[in-house]
mmCIF file of C-alpha atoms and ligand atoms in Angstrom:
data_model
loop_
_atom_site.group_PDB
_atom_site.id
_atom_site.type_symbol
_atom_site.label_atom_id
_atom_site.label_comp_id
_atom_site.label_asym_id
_atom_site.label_seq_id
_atom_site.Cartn_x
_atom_site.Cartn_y
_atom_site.Cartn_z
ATOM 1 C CA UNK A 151 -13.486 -5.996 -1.817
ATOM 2 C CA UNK A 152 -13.282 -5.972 1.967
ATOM 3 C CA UNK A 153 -10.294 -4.498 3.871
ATOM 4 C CA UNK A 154 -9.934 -4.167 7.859
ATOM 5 C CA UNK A 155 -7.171 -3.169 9.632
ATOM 6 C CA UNK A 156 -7.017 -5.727 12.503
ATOM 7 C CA UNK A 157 -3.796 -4.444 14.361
ATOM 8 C CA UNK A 158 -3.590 -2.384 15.591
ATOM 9 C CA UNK A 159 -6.540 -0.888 17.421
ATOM 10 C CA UNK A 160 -7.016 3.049 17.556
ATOM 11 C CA UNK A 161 -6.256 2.663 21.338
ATOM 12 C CA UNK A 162 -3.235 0.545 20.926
ATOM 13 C CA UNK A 163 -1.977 3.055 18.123
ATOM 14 C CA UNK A 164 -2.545 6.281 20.240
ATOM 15 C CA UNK A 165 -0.588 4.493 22.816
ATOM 16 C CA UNK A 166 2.656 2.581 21.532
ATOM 17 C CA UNK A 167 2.987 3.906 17.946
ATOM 18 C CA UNK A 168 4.262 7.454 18.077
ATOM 19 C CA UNK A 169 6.141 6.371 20.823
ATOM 20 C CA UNK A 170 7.713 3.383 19.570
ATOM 21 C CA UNK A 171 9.061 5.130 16.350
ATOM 22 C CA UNK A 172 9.494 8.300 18.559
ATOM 23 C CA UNK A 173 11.784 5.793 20.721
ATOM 24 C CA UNK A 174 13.652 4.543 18.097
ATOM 25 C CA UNK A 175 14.874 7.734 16.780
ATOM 26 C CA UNK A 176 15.507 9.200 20.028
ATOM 27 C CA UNK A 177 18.174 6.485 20.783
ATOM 28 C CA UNK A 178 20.146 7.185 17.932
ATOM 29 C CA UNK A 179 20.946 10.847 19.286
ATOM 30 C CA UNK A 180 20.818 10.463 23.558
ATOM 31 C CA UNK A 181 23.111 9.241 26.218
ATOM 32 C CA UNK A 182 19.807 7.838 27.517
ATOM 33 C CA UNK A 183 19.447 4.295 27.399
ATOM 34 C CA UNK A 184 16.434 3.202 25.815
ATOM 35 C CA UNK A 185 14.875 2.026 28.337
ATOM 36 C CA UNK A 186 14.847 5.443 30.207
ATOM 37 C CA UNK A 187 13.825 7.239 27.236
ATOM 38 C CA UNK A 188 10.867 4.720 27.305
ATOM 39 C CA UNK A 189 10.102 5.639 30.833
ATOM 40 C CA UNK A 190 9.933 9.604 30.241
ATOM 41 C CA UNK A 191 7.507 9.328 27.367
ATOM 42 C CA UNK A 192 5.325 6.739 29.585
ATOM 43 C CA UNK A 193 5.446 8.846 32.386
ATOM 44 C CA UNK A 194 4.012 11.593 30.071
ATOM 45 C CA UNK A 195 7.034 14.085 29.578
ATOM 46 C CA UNK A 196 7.836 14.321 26.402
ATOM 47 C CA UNK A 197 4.877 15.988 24.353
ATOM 48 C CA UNK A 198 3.196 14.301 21.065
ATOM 49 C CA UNK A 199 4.126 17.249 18.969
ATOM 50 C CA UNK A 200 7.606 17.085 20.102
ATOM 51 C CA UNK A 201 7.539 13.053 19.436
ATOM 52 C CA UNK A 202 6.115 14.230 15.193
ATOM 53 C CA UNK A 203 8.360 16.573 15.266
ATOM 54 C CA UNK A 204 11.128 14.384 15.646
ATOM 55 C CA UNK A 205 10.057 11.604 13.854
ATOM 56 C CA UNK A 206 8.941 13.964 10.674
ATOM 57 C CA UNK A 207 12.331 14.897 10.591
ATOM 58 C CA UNK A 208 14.151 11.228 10.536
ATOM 59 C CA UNK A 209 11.762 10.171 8.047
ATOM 60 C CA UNK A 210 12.482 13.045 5.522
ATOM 61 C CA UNK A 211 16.283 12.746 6.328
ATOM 62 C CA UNK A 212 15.586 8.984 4.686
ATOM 63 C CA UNK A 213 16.473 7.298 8.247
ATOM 64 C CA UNK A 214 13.860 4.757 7.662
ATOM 65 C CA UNK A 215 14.880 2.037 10.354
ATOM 66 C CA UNK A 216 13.388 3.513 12.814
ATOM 67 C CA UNK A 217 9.827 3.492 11.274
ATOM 68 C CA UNK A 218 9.981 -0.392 10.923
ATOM 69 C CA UNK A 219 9.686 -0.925 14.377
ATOM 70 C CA UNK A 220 5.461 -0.725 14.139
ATOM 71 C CA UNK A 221 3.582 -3.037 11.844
ATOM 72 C CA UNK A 222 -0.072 -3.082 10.587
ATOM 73 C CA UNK A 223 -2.425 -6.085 10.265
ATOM 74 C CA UNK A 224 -5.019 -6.038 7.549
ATOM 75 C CA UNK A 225 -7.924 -9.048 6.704
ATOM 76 C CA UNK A 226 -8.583 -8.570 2.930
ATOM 77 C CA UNK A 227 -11.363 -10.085 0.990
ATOM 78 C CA UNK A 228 -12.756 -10.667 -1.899
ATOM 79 C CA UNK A 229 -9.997 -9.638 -4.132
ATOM 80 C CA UNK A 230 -8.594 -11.351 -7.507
ATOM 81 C CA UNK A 231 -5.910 -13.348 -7.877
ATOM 82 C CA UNK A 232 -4.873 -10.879 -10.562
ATOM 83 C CA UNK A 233 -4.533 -8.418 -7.507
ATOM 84 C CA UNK A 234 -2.523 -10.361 -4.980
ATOM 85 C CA UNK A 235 0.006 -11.351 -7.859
ATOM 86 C CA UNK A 236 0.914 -8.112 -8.063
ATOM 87 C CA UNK A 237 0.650 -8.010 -4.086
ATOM 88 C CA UNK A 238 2.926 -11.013 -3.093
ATOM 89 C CA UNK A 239 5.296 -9.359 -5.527
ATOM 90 C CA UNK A 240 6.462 -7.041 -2.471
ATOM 91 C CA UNK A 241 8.974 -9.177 -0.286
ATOM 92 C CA UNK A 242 10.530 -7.073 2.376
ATOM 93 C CA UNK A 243 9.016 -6.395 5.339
ATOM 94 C CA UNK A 244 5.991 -7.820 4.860
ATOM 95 C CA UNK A 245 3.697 -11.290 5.294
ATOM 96 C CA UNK A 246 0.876 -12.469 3.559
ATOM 97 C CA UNK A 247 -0.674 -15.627 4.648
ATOM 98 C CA UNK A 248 -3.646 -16.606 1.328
ATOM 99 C CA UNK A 249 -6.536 -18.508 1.262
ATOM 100 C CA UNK A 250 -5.177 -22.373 -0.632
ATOM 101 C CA UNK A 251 -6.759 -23.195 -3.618
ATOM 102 C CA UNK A 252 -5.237 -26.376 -2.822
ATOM 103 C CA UNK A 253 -6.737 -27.153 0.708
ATOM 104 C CA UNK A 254 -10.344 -25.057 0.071
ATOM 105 C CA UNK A 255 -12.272 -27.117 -1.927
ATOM 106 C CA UNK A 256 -15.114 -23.844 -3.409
ATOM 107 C CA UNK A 257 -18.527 -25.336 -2.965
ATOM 108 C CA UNK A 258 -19.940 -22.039 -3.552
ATOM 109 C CA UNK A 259 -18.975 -21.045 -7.326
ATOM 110 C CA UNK A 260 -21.712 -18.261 -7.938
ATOM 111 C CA UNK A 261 -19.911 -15.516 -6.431
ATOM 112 C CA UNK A 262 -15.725 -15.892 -6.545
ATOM 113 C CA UNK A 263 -15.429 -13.784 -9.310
ATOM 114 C CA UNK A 264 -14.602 -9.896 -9.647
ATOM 115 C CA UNK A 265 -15.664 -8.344 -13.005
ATOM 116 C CA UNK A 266 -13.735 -5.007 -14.146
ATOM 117 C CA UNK A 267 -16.195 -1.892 -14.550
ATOM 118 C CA UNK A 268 -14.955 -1.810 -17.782
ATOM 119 C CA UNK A 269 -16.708 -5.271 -18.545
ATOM 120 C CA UNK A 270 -19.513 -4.803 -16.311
ATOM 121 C CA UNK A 271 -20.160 -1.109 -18.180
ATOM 122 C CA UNK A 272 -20.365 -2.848 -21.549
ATOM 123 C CA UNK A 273 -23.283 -5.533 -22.074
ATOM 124 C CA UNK A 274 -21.811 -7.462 -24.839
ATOM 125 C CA UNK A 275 -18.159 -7.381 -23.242
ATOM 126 C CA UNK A 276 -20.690 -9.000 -19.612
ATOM 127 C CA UNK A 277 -21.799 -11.037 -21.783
ATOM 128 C CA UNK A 278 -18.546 -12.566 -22.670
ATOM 129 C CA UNK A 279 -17.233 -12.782 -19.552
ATOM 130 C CA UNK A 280 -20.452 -14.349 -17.667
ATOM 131 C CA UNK A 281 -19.790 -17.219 -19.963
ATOM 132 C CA UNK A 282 -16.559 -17.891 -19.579
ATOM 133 C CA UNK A 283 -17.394 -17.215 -15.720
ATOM 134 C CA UNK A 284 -20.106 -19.720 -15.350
ATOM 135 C CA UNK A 285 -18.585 -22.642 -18.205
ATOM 136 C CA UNK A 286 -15.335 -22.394 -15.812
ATOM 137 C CA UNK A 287 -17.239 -22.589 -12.532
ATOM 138 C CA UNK A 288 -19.149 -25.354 -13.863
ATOM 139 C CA UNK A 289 -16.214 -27.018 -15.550
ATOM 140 C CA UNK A 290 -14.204 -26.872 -11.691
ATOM 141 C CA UNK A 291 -17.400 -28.702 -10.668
ATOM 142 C CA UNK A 292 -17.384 -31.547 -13.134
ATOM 143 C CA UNK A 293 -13.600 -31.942 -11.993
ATOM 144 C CA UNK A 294 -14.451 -32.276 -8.567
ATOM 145 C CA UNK A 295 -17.189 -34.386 -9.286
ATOM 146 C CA UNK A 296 -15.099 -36.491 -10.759
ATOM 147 C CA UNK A 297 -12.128 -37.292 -8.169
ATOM 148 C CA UNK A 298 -9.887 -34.671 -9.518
ATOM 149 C CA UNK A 299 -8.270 -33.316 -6.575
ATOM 150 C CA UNK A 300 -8.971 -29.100 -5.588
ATOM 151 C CA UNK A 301 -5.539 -28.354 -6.217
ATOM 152 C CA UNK A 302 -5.539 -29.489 -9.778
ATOM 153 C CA UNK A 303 -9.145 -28.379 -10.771
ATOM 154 C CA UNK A 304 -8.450 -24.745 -9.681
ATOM 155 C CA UNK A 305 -6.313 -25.209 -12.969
ATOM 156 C CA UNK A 306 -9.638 -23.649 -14.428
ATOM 157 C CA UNK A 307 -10.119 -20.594 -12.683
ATOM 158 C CA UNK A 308 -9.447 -17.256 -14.446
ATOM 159 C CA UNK A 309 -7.176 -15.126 -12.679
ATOM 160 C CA UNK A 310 -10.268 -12.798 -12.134
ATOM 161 C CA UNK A 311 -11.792 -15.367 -9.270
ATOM 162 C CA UNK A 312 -11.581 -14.192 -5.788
ATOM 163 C CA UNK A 313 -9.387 -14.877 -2.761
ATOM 164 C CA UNK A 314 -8.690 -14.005 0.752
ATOM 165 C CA UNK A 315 -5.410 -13.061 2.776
ATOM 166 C CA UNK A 316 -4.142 -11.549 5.787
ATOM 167 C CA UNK A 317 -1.359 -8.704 5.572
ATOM 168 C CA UNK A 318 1.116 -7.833 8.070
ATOM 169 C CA UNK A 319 3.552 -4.845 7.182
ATOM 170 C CA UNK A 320 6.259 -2.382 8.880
ATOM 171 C CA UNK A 321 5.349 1.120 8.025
ATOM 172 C CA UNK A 322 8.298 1.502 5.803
ATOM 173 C CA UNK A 323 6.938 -0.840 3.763
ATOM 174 C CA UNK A 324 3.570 0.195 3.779
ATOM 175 C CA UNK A 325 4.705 3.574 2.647
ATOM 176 C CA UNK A 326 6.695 2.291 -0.333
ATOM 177 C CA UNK A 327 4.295 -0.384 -1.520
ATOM 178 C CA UNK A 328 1.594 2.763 -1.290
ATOM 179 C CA UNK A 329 4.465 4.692 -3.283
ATOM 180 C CA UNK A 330 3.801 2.723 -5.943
ATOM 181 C CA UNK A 331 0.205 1.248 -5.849
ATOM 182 C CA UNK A 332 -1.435 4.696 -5.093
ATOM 183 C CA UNK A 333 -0.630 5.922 -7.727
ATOM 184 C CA UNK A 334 -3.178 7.364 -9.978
ATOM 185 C CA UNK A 335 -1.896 4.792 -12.783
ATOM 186 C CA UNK A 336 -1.219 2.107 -10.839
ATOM 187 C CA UNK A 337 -3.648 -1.270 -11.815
ATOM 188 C CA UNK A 338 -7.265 -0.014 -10.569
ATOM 189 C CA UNK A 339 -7.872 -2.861 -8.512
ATOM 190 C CA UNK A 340 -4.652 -2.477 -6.776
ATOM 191 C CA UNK A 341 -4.939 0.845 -6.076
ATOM 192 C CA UNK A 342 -8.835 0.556 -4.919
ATOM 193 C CA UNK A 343 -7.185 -2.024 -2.462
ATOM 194 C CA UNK A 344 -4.271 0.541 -1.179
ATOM 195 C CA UNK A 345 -6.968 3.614 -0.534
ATOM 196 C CA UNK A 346 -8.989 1.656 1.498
ATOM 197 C CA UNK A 347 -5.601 0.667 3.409
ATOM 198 C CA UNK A 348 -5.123 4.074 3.845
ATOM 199 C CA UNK A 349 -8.480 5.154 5.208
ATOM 200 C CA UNK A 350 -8.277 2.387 7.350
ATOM 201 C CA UNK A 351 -4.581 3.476 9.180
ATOM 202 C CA UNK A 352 -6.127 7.104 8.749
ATOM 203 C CA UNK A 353 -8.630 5.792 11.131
ATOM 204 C CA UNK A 354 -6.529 4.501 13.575
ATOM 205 C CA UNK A 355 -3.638 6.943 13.035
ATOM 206 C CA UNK A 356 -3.702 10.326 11.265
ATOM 207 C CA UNK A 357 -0.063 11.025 11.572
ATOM 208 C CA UNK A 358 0.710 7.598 9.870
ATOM 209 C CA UNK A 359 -1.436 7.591 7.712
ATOM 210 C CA UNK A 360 -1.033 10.961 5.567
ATOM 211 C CA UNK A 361 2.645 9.592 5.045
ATOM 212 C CA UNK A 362 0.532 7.270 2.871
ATOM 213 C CA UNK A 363 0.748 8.746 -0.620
ATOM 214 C CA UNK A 364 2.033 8.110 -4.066
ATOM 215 C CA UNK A 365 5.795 8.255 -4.253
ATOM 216 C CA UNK A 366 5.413 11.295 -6.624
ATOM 217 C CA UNK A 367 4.896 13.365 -3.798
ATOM 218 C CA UNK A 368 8.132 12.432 -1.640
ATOM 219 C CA UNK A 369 9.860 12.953 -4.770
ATOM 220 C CA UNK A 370 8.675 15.908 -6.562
ATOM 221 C CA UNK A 371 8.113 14.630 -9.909
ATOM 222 C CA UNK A 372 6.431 11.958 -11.967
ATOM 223 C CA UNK A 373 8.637 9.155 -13.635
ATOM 224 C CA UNK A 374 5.701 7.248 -14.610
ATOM 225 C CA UNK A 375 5.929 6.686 -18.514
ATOM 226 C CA UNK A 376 2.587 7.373 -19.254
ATOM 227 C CA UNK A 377 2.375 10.592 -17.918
ATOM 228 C CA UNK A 378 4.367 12.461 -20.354
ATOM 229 C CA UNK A 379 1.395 14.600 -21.264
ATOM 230 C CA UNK A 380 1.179 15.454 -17.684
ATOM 231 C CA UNK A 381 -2.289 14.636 -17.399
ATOM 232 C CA UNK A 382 -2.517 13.448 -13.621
ATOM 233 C CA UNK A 383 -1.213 16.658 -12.109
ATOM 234 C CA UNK A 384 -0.077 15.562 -8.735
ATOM 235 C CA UNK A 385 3.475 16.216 -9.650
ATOM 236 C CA UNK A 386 5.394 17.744 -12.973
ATOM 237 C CA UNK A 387 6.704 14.804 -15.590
ATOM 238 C CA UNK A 388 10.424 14.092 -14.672
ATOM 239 C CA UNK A 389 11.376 15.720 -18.301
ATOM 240 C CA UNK A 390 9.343 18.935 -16.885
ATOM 241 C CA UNK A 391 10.971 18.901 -13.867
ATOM 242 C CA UNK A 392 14.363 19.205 -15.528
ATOM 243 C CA UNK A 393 13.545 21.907 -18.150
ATOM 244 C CA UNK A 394 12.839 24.177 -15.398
ATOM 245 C CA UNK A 395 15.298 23.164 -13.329
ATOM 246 C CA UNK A 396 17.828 23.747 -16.350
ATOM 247 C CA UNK A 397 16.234 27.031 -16.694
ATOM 248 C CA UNK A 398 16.972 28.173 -12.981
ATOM 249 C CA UNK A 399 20.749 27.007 -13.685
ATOM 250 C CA UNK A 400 20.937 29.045 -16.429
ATOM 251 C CA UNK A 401 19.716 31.928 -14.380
ATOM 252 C CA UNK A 402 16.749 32.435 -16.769
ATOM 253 C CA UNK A 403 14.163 32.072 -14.078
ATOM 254 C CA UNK A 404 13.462 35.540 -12.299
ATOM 255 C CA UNK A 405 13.713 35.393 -8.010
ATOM 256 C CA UNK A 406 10.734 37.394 -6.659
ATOM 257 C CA UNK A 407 11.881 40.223 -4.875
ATOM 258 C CA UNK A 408 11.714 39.937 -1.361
ATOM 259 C CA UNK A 409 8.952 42.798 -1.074
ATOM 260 C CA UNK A 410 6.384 40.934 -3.829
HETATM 261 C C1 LIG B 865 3.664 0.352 -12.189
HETATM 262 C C2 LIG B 865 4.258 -1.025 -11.999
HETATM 263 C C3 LIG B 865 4.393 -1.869 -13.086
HETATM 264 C C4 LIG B 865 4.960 -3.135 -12.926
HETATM 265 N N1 LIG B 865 5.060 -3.956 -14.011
HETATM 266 C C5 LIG B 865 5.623 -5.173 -13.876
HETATM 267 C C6 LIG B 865 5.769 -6.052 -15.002
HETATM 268 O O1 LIG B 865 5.373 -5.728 -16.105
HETATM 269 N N2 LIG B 865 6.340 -7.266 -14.804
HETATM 270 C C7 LIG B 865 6.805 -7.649 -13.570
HETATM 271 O O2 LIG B 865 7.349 -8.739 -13.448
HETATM 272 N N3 LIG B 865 6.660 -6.853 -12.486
HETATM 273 C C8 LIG B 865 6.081 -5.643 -12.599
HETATM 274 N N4 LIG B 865 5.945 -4.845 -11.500
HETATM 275 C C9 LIG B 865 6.387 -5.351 -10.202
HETATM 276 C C10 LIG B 865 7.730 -4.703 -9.796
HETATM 277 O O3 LIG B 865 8.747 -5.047 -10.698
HETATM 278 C C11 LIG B 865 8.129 -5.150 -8.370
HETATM 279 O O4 LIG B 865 8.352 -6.547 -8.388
HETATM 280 C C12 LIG B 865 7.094 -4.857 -7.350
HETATM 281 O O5 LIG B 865 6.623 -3.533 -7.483
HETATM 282 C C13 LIG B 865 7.679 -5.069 -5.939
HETATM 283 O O6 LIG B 865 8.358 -3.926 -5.557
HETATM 284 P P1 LIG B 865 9.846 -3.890 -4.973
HETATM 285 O O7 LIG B 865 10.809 -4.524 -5.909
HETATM 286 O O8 LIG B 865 10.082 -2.495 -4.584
HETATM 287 O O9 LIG B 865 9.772 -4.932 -3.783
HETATM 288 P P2 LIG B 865 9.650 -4.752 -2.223
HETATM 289 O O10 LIG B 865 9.656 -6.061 -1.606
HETATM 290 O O11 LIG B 865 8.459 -3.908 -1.937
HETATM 291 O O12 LIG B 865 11.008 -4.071 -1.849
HETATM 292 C C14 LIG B 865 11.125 -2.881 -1.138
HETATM 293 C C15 LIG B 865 12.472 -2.274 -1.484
HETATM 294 O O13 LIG B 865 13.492 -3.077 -0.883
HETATM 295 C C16 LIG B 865 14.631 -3.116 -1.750
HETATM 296 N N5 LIG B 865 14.824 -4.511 -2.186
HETATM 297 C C17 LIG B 865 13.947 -5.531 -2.118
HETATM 298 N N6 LIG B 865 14.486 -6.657 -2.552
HETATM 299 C C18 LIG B 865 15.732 -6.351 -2.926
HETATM 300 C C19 LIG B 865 16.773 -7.113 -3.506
HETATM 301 N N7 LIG B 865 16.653 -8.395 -3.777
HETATM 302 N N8 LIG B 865 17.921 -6.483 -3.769
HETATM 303 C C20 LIG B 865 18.086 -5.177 -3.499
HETATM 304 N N9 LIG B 865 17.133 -4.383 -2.964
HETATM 305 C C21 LIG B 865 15.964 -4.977 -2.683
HETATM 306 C C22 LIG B 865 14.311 -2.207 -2.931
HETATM 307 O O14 LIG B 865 14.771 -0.896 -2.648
HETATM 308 C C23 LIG B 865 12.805 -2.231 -2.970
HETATM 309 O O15 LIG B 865 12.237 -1.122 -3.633
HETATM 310 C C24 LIG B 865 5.368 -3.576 -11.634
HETATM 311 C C25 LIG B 865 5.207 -2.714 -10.532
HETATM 312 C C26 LIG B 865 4.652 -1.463 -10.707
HETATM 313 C C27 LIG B 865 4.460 -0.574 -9.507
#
């Protein structure tokens, strides 16, 4: 799996990002007009902790508007198709554009697969799987041999073959889609795909890019099913969260005293 953020660049980022969303909020509460609010922070006068500040704030307060205003680009290779069905699944805010099965005729059938570790790990479970890998591959072949148009021999694949897209998404977005695929039981080779996301708009963007997590930590607690036993700790189990909040209602939990 390959993933590079193509827009924006680290310069572009440093110079129109914080601004832009810093802009954005800053209309809502001035008499300025935005285009004179633009022209203070290009002239330099309003300082980039003030602008995170400011923007930390809006976000928390759930004014998400104004982070849609900047968008990220990402090339991403070499996933399954099992991956970007789950992917393409997201619709607001956010454009794929996917390599056709239809148009892309794969001449090349050796290497379009991606094999779970959990395969890979066991040799009788490879085993399995290299056939099927290699009779489909070879069966798309024969098809294509034979006349049969791309678009209806890619009837063979397994949904573990490989594809390519490009990504384009408004940070809003890109936090909630990393809400839920960052999480630590979220499909593995979704959420492979969504930390290498975030290292790559870490690299580009620090600021951004911590407001990258799973949406466990916004929240406070875990509503994910399968943690009941509370085994990923990030946050307390939903049911957790509630005993002790029932036990602070009921005044049974003890305030520290000022002095401890
Ligand atoms: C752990 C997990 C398990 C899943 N399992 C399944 C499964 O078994 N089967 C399955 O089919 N799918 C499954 N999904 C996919 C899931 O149902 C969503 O389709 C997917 O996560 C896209 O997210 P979203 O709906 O938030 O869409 P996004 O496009 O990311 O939408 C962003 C937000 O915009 C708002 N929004 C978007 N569209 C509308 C609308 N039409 N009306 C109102 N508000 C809207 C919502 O607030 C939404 O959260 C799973 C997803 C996860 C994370």
């Amino acid at each position: 799996m390959h993933v590079q953020l193509l827009f924006p660049t680290k310069e572009i980022a440093e110079e129109y990002y914080r601004q832009l969303v810093y802009l954005a909020c800053r209309t809502c509460y001035s008499e300025q007009k935005p285009e004179e609010i633009w022209q203070r922070i290009r002239d330099g006068k309003v300082r980039d902790e003030k602008m995170e500040q400011l923007i930390t704030k809006v976000v928390q307060s759930g004014h998400h508007s104004t982070i849609e205003h900047i968008v990220f680009s990402f090339s991403i290779s070499g996933v399954s198709r099992t991956l970007t069905h789950q992917l393409v699944r997201h619709r607001i805010g956010v454009a794929f554009d996917q390599q056709s099965q239809r148009y892309v005729q794969f001449k090349n059938t050796e290497d379009i697969f991606v094999e779970p570790d959990t395969i890979r790990e066991n040799p009788e479970a490879h085993a399995v799987f290299e056939e099927i890998r290699k009779k489909s591959a070879e069966a798309y072949e024969k098809l294509i041999e034979l006349g049969v148009p791309a678009e209806d021999a890619r009837f063979l694949f397994p949904q573990a073959v490989t594809t390519n897209l490009i990504m384009t998404v408004n940070l809003r977005e890109l936090i909630h889609i990393c809400g839920l695929r960052l999480c630590t039981l979220a499909q593995w080779e979704i959420r492979r795909l969504f930390k290498k996301v975030r290292k790559e708009v870490m690299a580009v963007s620090p600021f951004f890019g911590r407001m990258l997590v799973p949406h466990c930590v916004h929240e406070g607690f875990c509503n994910e099913l399968n943690n009941m036993d509370w085994h990923c700790k990030i946050r307390p189990p939903l049911h957790i969260a509630q005993e002790v909040f029932e036990k602070w209602r009921k005044g049974e939990l003890v305030e520290r005293e000022k002095s401890e």
